[in-house]
Every structure is written in structure tokens, then in C-alpha cells.
CSV table of C-alpha atoms in Angstrom, one decimal:
chain,number,residue,atom,x,y,z
A,1,MET,CA,99.8,89.3,64.6
A,2,THR,CA,99.8,93.0,64.7
A,3,ALA,CA,101.8,95.3,67.0
A,4,THR,CA,98.6,96.0,69.0
A,5,ASP,CA,98.3,92.3,69.8
A,6,ARG,CA,101.7,92.4,71.6
A,7,THR,CA,101.6,94.3,74.9
A,8,LEU,CA,103.2,94.4,78.3
A,9,THR,CA,101.6,95.8,81.4
A,10,VAL,CA,103.9,98.1,83.3
A,11,ALA,CA,103.0,97.9,87.0
A,12,GLU,CA,105.9,100.1,88.3
A,13,THR,CA,108.8,102.0,87.0
A,14,GLU,CA,111.1,104.8,87.8
A,15,PRO,CA,110.2,108.4,86.7
A,16,LEU,CA,113.0,108.5,84.1
A,17,THR,CA,112.2,105.4,82.2
A,18,LEU,CA,112.4,106.5,78.5
A,19,VAL,CA,111.9,105.0,75.1
A,20,GLU,CA,115.2,105.4,73.1
A,21,ASP,CA,116.8,104.2,69.9
A,22,MET,CA,119.9,105.5,68.1
A,23,GLY,CA,118.5,109.0,67.8
A,24,ARG,CA,117.5,111.5,65.1
A,25,PRO,CA,120.7,112.9,63.5
A,26,GLY,CA,120.7,115.3,60.7
A,27,HIS,CA,118.2,117.9,62.1
A,28,ALA,CA,120.5,120.3,63.9
A,29,ASP,CA,119.9,123.0,61.3
A,30,THR,CA,116.2,123.1,62.5
A,31,GLY,CA,117.2,123.2,66.2
A,32,VAL,CA,116.7,119.4,66.9
A,33,THR,CA,119.4,117.5,68.6
A,34,GLY,CA,120.3,113.9,68.0
A,35,SER,CA,119.0,112.4,71.3
A,36,GLY,CA,118.9,108.6,71.4
A,37,ALA,CA,120.4,106.1,73.9
A,38,PHE,CA,123.0,107.6,76.2
A,39,ASP,CA,125.1,104.4,76.3
A,40,ARG,CA,124.7,103.3,72.7
A,41,ALA,CA,126.9,100.2,73.0
A,42,SER,CA,124.7,98.7,75.7
A,43,ALA,CA,121.5,99.6,73.8
A,44,ARG,CA,122.7,97.9,70.7
A,45,GLN,CA,123.8,94.8,72.5
A,46,ALA,CA,120.5,94.4,74.3
A,47,ASN,CA,118.7,94.6,71.0
A,48,VAL,CA,120.9,92.1,69.2
A,49,ALA,CA,120.6,89.7,72.1
A,50,VAL,CA,116.8,89.4,71.5
A,51,GLY,CA,117.0,89.3,67.8
A,52,ASN,CA,116.1,93.0,67.1
A,53,PRO,CA,117.9,95.4,64.7
A,54,PRO,CA,120.6,97.2,66.7
A,55,ASP,CA,118.6,100.5,66.4
A,56,ALA,CA,115.2,99.2,67.5
A,57,PRO,CA,113.3,101.2,70.2
A,58,LEU,CA,113.9,100.0,73.7
A,59,LEU,CA,113.7,101.3,77.3
A,60,GLU,CA,116.4,103.3,79.1
A,61,VAL,CA,115.9,102.9,82.8
A,62,LEU,CA,117.7,105.1,85.2
A,63,LEU,CA,119.0,103.0,88.1
A,64,GLY,CA,116.8,100.1,87.3
A,65,GLY,CA,113.4,99.5,88.9
A,66,LEU,CA,110.9,98.1,86.4
A,67,ASP,CA,108.0,95.7,87.0
A,68,VAL,CA,106.2,94.4,83.8
A,69,THR,CA,103.8,91.5,83.0
A,70,ALA,CA,103.9,90.0,79.6
A,71,GLY,CA,100.7,89.8,77.6
A,72,CYS,CA,102.3,87.7,75.0
A,73,PRO,CA,105.4,85.5,74.6
A,74,VAL,CA,108.5,87.8,74.5
A,75,THR,CA,112.2,87.6,74.9
A,76,VAL,CA,113.9,90.2,77.1
A,77,ALA,CA,117.5,91.3,77.7
A,78,VAL,CA,118.9,93.9,80.1
A,79,THR,CA,122.3,95.5,79.7
A,80,GLY,CA,124.2,98.6,81.0
A,81,ILE,CA,123.7,98.0,84.7
A,82,ASP,CA,124.2,95.2,87.2
A,83,ALA,CA,120.9,94.5,88.9
A,84,PRO,CA,118.8,91.6,90.2
A,85,LEU,CA,116.3,90.3,87.7
A,86,THR,CA,113.5,88.0,88.8
A,87,VAL,CA,110.9,86.2,86.7
A,88,HIS,CA,107.6,85.3,88.4
A,89,PRO,CA,105.9,82.7,86.1
A,90,ALA,CA,102.1,82.8,85.9
A,91,ALA,CA,102.3,79.3,87.4
A,92,GLY,CA,105.3,78.1,89.4
A,93,ARG,CA,108.1,79.4,91.5
A,94,ALA,CA,110.0,82.7,91.0
A,95,ARG,CA,113.3,82.4,89.1
A,96,PRO,CA,115.9,84.8,90.5
A,97,GLY,CA,118.6,85.9,88.1
A,98,HIS,CA,120.6,88.9,87.0
A,99,THR,CA,121.0,91.3,84.2
A,100,ARG,CA,123.1,90.4,81.1
A,101,THR,CA,121.1,87.3,80.4
A,102,VAL,CA,118.4,86.5,77.8
A,103,VAL,CA,115.1,85.9,79.5
A,104,ARG,CA,112.1,84.2,77.9
A,105,LEU,CA,108.7,85.2,79.2
A,106,ALA,CA,105.4,83.4,78.5
A,107,ALA,CA,102.1,85.3,78.5
A,108,GLY,CA,101.2,86.1,82.1
A,109,ASP,CA,104.8,86.0,83.3
A,110,ARG,CA,106.0,88.9,85.4
A,111,LEU,CA,109.6,90.4,85.2
A,112,VAL,CA,110.9,92.5,88.0
A,113,LEU,CA,114.2,94.5,87.5
A,114,GLY,CA,115.7,95.6,90.8
A,115,THR,CA,117.8,98.6,91.7
A,116,ALA,CA,121.2,98.8,90.1
A,117,THR,CA,124.2,97.7,92.2
A,118,SER,CA,126.6,99.3,89.7
A,119,GLY,CA,126.1,101.4,86.6
A,120,LEU,CA,123.5,104.1,86.1
A,121,ARG,CA,121.4,103.3,83.0
A,122,GLY,CA,119.9,100.0,82.1
A,123,TYR,CA,118.7,99.1,78.6
A,124,VAL,CA,115.7,96.8,78.4
A,125,ALA,CA,115.1,95.3,75.0
A,126,PHE,CA,112.0,93.3,74.1
A,127,SER,CA,111.8,91.1,71.0
A,128,GLY,CA,110.0,93.1,68.4
A,129,GLY,CA,111.0,96.4,70.0
A,130,VAL,CA,108.9,99.0,71.7
A,131,ASP,CA,106.1,100.2,69.4
A,132,ALA,CA,106.3,104.0,69.7
A,133,ALA,CA,105.5,106.8,67.4
A,134,PHE,CA,108.4,108.1,65.3
A,135,VAL,CA,109.2,111.8,65.2
A,136,LEU,CA,111.7,112.9,62.5
A,137,GLY,CA,112.7,109.3,62.0
A,138,SER,CA,113.2,108.3,65.6
A,139,ALA,CA,111.2,107.1,68.6
A,140,SER,CA,113.7,108.6,71.0
A,141,THR,CA,112.6,110.8,73.9
A,142,ASP,CA,114.5,114.1,73.8
A,143,THR,CA,114.3,115.5,77.3
A,144,LEU,CA,115.6,119.0,76.3
A,145,GLY,CA,113.5,119.5,73.2
A,146,SER,CA,110.4,117.6,74.5
A,147,LEU,CA,110.2,115.4,71.4
A,148,GLY,CA,109.2,111.8,71.2
A,149,PRO,CA,107.3,109.6,73.6
A,150,ALA,CA,106.5,110.7,77.1
A,151,PRO,CA,108.3,108.9,79.9
A,152,VAL,CA,107.0,105.4,80.5
A,153,ALA,CA,104.3,105.2,83.1
A,154,PRO,CA,102.3,102.4,84.6
A,155,GLY,CA,99.9,100.9,82.1
A,156,PRO,CA,100.1,99.1,78.7
A,157,LEU,CA,103.2,99.2,76.6
A,158,SER,CA,102.9,98.1,73.0
A,159,LEU,CA,105.6,96.0,71.3
A,160,GLY,CA,106.3,95.5,67.6
A,161,PRO,CA,106.2,92.2,65.8
A,162,PRO,CA,109.3,90.0,66.4
A,163,ALA,CA,111.8,89.6,63.6
A,164,GLY,CA,111.8,86.2,61.8
A,165,ALA,CA,109.4,83.3,62.5
A,166,GLY,CA,107.5,83.6,65.8
A,167,ASP,CA,109.2,84.7,69.0
A,168,ALA,CA,111.7,81.9,69.4
A,169,PRO,CA,114.7,82.8,71.6
A,170,PRO,CA,117.4,84.1,69.3
A,171,HIS,CA,120.9,82.6,68.9
A,172,ARG,CA,123.1,85.1,70.7
A,173,ARG,CA,126.5,85.6,69.2
A,174,GLY,CA,129.3,86.3,71.7
A,175,GLY,CA,128.9,87.5,75.3
A,176,PHE,CA,127.5,90.5,76.9
A,177,LEU,CA,129.7,93.5,77.6
A,178,PRO,CA,131.5,93.2,80.9
A,179,PRO,CA,129.9,94.7,84.0
A,180,LEU,CA,130.5,98.4,84.3
A,181,ARG,CA,131.6,99.4,87.8
A,182,PRO,CA,133.0,102.8,87.1
A,183,THR,CA,134.6,104.3,90.2
A,184,ALA,CA,136.8,106.1,87.7
A,185,VAL,CA,136.4,106.9,84.0
A,186,VAL,CA,139.1,107.9,81.6
A,187,VAL,CA,137.6,110.1,78.8
A,188,ASP,CA,139.4,110.1,75.5
A,189,VAL,CA,139.3,113.6,74.0
A,190,VAL,CA,139.9,114.8,70.5
A,191,PRO,CA,141.3,118.4,71.1
A,192,GLY,CA,139.6,121.5,69.8
A,193,PRO,CA,138.1,123.3,68.1
A,194,ARG,CA,138.6,126.0,70.7
A,195,GLU,CA,141.4,124.7,72.8
A,196,ASP,CA,143.3,127.9,71.9
A,197,ARG,CA,140.6,129.9,73.9
A,198,VAL,CA,141.8,128.1,77.1
A,199,ALA,CA,144.9,129.3,78.9
A,200,PRO,CA,147.8,126.9,78.3
A,201,GLU,CA,148.2,126.2,82.0
A,202,SER,CA,144.5,125.4,82.2
A,203,VAL,CA,144.8,123.0,79.3
A,204,GLU,CA,147.5,121.2,81.3
A,205,THR,CA,145.2,121.2,84.3
A,206,PHE,CA,142.4,119.7,82.2
A,207,TYR,CA,144.5,116.7,81.2
A,208,THR,CA,146.2,116.1,84.5
A,209,ARG,CA,143.7,116.8,87.3
A,210,VAL,CA,140.8,114.7,88.6
A,211,TYR,CA,137.2,115.8,88.2
A,212,ARG,CA,134.1,114.2,89.7
A,213,VAL,CA,130.5,113.7,88.3
A,214,THR,CA,128.0,115.8,90.2
A,215,PRO,CA,124.3,115.0,91.0
A,216,GLN,CA,123.3,117.8,88.5
A,217,SER,CA,124.2,115.6,85.6
A,218,ASP,CA,121.5,114.4,83.2
A,219,ARG,CA,121.0,113.4,79.6
A,220,VAL,CA,121.7,117.0,78.5
A,221,GLY,CA,125.2,117.0,80.0
A,222,VAL,CA,127.6,115.4,82.5
A,223,ARG,CA,128.3,118.2,84.9
A,224,LEU,CA,131.6,118.0,86.9
A,225,ASP,CA,133.3,119.3,90.0
A,226,GLY,CA,137.0,120.0,90.0
A,227,PRO,CA,139.6,122.6,89.3
A,228,PRO,CA,138.3,125.5,87.1
A,229,LEU,CA,139.9,126.4,83.9
A,230,THR,CA,140.7,129.9,82.7
A,231,THR,CA,139.4,131.0,79.3
A,232,LEU,CA,140.8,133.7,77.0
A,233,GLY,CA,139.4,136.3,74.7
A,234,GLY,CA,135.8,136.9,76.0
A,235,SER,CA,132.7,135.4,74.5
A,236,LEU,CA,132.3,133.5,71.2
A,237,PRO,CA,129.6,133.5,68.6
A,238,SER,CA,127.3,130.5,68.9
A,239,GLU,CA,128.7,127.4,67.2
A,240,GLY,CA,127.3,124.0,66.5
A,241,THR,CA,127.8,121.3,69.1
A,242,VAL,CA,127.7,117.5,69.1
A,243,ARG,CA,127.3,114.6,71.5
A,244,GLY,CA,130.5,114.5,73.6
A,245,THR,CA,131.3,118.3,73.2
A,246,ILE,CA,133.3,119.5,76.3
A,247,GLN,CA,132.4,123.1,76.9
A,248,VAL,CA,134.1,125.4,79.4
A,249,PRO,CA,131.3,127.6,80.9
A,250,PRO,CA,131.9,130.8,82.9
A,251,SER,CA,132.4,128.7,86.1
A,252,GLY,CA,135.5,127.3,84.4
A,253,VAL,CA,134.5,123.7,85.2
A,254,PRO,CA,134.0,121.6,82.1
A,255,THR,CA,130.7,120.0,81.1
A,256,VAL,CA,130.4,117.0,78.7
A,257,PHE,CA,127.4,117.1,76.5
A,258,GLY,CA,125.1,114.0,76.5
A,259,PRO,CA,122.6,112.9,73.8
A,260,ASP,CA,120.0,115.6,74.5
A,261,HIS,CA,122.5,118.5,74.3
A,262,PRO,CA,121.7,121.9,72.8
A,263,VAL,CA,122.6,122.2,69.1
A,264,THR,CA,124.6,125.4,69.6
A,265,GLY,CA,126.7,127.0,72.3
A,266,GLY,CA,128.8,130.0,72.8
A,267,TYR,CA,131.3,128.8,75.4
A,268,PRO,CA,134.8,127.6,74.3
A,269,VAL,CA,135.0,123.9,73.4
A,270,ILE,CA,138.2,122.5,74.7
A,271,GLY,CA,137.6,119.1,73.0
A,272,VAL,CA,135.2,116.4,72.1
A,273,ALA,CA,134.9,113.1,73.9
A,274,THR,CA,135.0,109.9,71.8
A,275,PRO,CA,131.7,108.0,71.3
A,276,GLU,CA,133.0,105.2,73.5
A,277,SER,CA,133.9,107.6,76.3
A,278,VAL,CA,130.4,109.1,76.2
A,279,ASP,CA,129.0,105.6,76.6
A,280,ALA,CA,131.2,105.1,79.7
A,281,LEU,CA,130.1,108.5,81.1
A,282,ALA,CA,126.4,107.4,80.7
A,283,GLN,CA,127.1,104.8,83.5
A,284,ALA,CA,129.1,107.1,85.8
A,285,ALA,CA,127.1,107.8,89.0
A,286,PRO,CA,127.6,111.0,91.0
A,287,GLY,CA,131.0,111.0,92.7
A,288,THR,CA,132.7,109.0,89.9
A,289,GLU,CA,136.2,110.2,89.2
A,290,VAL,CA,136.8,111.5,85.7
A,291,ARG,CA,140.2,112.0,84.0
A,292,PHE,CA,140.7,113.4,80.5
A,293,ARG,CA,143.2,111.9,78.0
A,294,ARG,CA,144.2,113.5,74.7
A,295,VAL,CA,144.0,111.3,71.7
């Protein structure tokens, strides 16, 4: 069976349903950022649950909202958000359920993922992975650089061949990650490299005061509202940045870079959030409290 024999039909989805994997690191020198799943732990777990390699392409669905019909037998898992998940068999009664379970679909079965009740980004893995074109070694959609597949739209969605023999439901080791209901997130920060370009009293403010996620946040960066910080010494030459970089722009209010961040920046970097903290921020809806903790 080839990848083209394995398809789903997308009837409905949200505008920011993207194909993502673990990204395309190693190309910053050519101006290409790493991209990839925002909440990497949830993406890996969804893939493993259906028997895929942890870095297989899958869907990142903002706030849920996905309606697909299977054109072939396929195993599905959804992580990252809490949301209702209903299976409508080709023949028989609907089976209501929830995310963080492994679902087996027969050809003709329809799966409907509802709106998230907590969390922000759901990760939908299909056995075999999403069959998407690779650009620089990755099938990830980079929203800043406009690389990779276009956002998922109604129509056919191709899947790759399942690992192993056939498409039998895999043996899942361990449980799913606990539900994320972040009304507050503590972000662990490795200080520097430009903490010395922030006034000492502002460094104390950064680590002791509360910030909140704003609606302007996206995959490029988590934008915050809260007490502004004072920087010292004027502008800096542009320097390389990474996922989790915490810049202090002219407004003084920090921004935490997400997976589609620019590869360079000229504002002081007070610190870098740990990978686990960036995963948590991926699920932080507008209004979520954010505190920073030095590690």
C-alpha cells in the first residue's frame, strides 16, 4: 500500500491547523528558523501513542475544531488539549469520548474533535504520519518564513504507511501527559546572555512580578503584559536567537520566542526559557499568568 492509498477527508478545521514535526534545526546561518511543534512533549506523545516515530509529521490544531473522515483504517491520538472527541462510525451509533485516548477508525468512520476546554494547541497524530513534502529536512509549517505545507484546509489529507505490520492499534507504554489547565505558568529561565544590559532593579522585577499572556501571542512569540523593564546602554548589534529566547524590546515588556522566531535580534536577551517551559507556554491562553524563575 502506498502513501497515496491512505487518505483522510477533512470536512472542517480551524484556520490555523498546521502540519508540524520536530522542526528543521541547523539552518539559522541561511536565515531559516527551527520551527516545528510548539508543544514538543505533547507532539511526541501523540506520535508514540499511535506507533509512529516521535518526530513524525502530525497536525497542530489551535483550540481544537477538526472534522475528518477516514478513507482507510487508521489509529488516532490527540494530546495537548482537553476537548470532546466523538467517533461517528460508518454504521452504528456515535461514540462520544475525550482527548488523551487512542482511537481506532475504520474506513468511512468520521472523527470530530470539539473546541478545547483547556489548553490551546492540540496535537493530532495518525498512524503512518501526515504525508507532506519536506523542506530542508522537515515537513513543519514555518509561519514566519512561509516554509513548509500550507495550513490544512477542507479536502483530502494524505497519510504515510503505518510502521510495522498493517495498522493494528499499537501497544501504548505508560499514560498520557496530565491535562494542562494553565491558569498560571512558571517559566524556568537560564539567565543571559544580556542580563547585564537590564537595570538590576528591573532584573528583580522580572523574577518577582506577574505577567500575563496577551492575545497578540502566536507561534513567533508569546507576548506579555506586565511591568516594563529598563534596559541599559542603547542598541546592540544583531545576535542569534533560539526557541525560548526572552527579549526585552523598547516597550520594556518581555517577549518569549516560540518555534517560528526570527533567527537574529538586536534587543537585550535577559534569559532563555527551558524547553519544558516553552512547551507549557504553548498551552497558555491569553490572560494566563506567567512568572519567571531563575535556574
